Coordinates of C-alpha atoms in Angstrom, one line a residue:
X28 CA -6.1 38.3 58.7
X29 CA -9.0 40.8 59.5
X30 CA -8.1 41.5 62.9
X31 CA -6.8 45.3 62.4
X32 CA -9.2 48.1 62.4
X33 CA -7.4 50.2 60.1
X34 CA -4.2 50.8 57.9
X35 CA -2.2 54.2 57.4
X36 CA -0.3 53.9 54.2
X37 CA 3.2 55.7 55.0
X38 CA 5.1 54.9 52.1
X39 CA 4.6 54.2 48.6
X40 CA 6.3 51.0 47.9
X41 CA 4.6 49.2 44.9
X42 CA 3.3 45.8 46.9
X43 CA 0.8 48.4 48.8
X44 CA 0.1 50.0 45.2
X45 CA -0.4 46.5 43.8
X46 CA -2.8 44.8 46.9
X47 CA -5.1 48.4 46.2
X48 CA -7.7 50.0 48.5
X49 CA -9.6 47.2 48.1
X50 CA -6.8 44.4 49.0
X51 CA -5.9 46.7 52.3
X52 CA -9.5 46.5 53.3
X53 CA -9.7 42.6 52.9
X54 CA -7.0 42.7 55.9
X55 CA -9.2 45.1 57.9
X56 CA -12.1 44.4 60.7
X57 CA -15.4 45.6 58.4
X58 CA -15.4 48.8 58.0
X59 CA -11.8 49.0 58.0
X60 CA -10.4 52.8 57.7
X61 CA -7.6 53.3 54.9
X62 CA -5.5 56.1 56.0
X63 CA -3.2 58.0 52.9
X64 CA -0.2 59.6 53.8
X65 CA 1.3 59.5 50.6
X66 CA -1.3 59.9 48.2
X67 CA -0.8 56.7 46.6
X68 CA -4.5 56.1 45.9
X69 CA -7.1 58.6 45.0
X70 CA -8.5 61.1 47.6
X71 CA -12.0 59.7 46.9
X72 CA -11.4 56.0 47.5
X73 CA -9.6 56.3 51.2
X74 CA -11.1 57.8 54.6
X75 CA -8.0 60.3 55.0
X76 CA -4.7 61.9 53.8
X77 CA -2.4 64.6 54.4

């Protein structure tokens, strides 16, 4: 895919769990931003959360 600059993770469904940080940044434009709402990942592996 790689023609989206960035993904914001809104809810914690297990498919977004499974693909990881580094399977969401294979469908980003490099550097692609990972954006955390739900905390799903570790605060030290994504660009942002709430």
């Amino acid at each position: 895919m790689k023609d989206i600059d960035g993904v914001i993770v809104a809810v914690g469904h297990r498919q977004f769990r499974a693909l990881g940080v580094d399977g969401l940044q294979a469908l980003c434009k490099t550097p692609g931003v990972i954006y955390d709402i739900k905390g799903l990942f570790p605060r030290h592996v994504t660009d942002g959360r709430f």
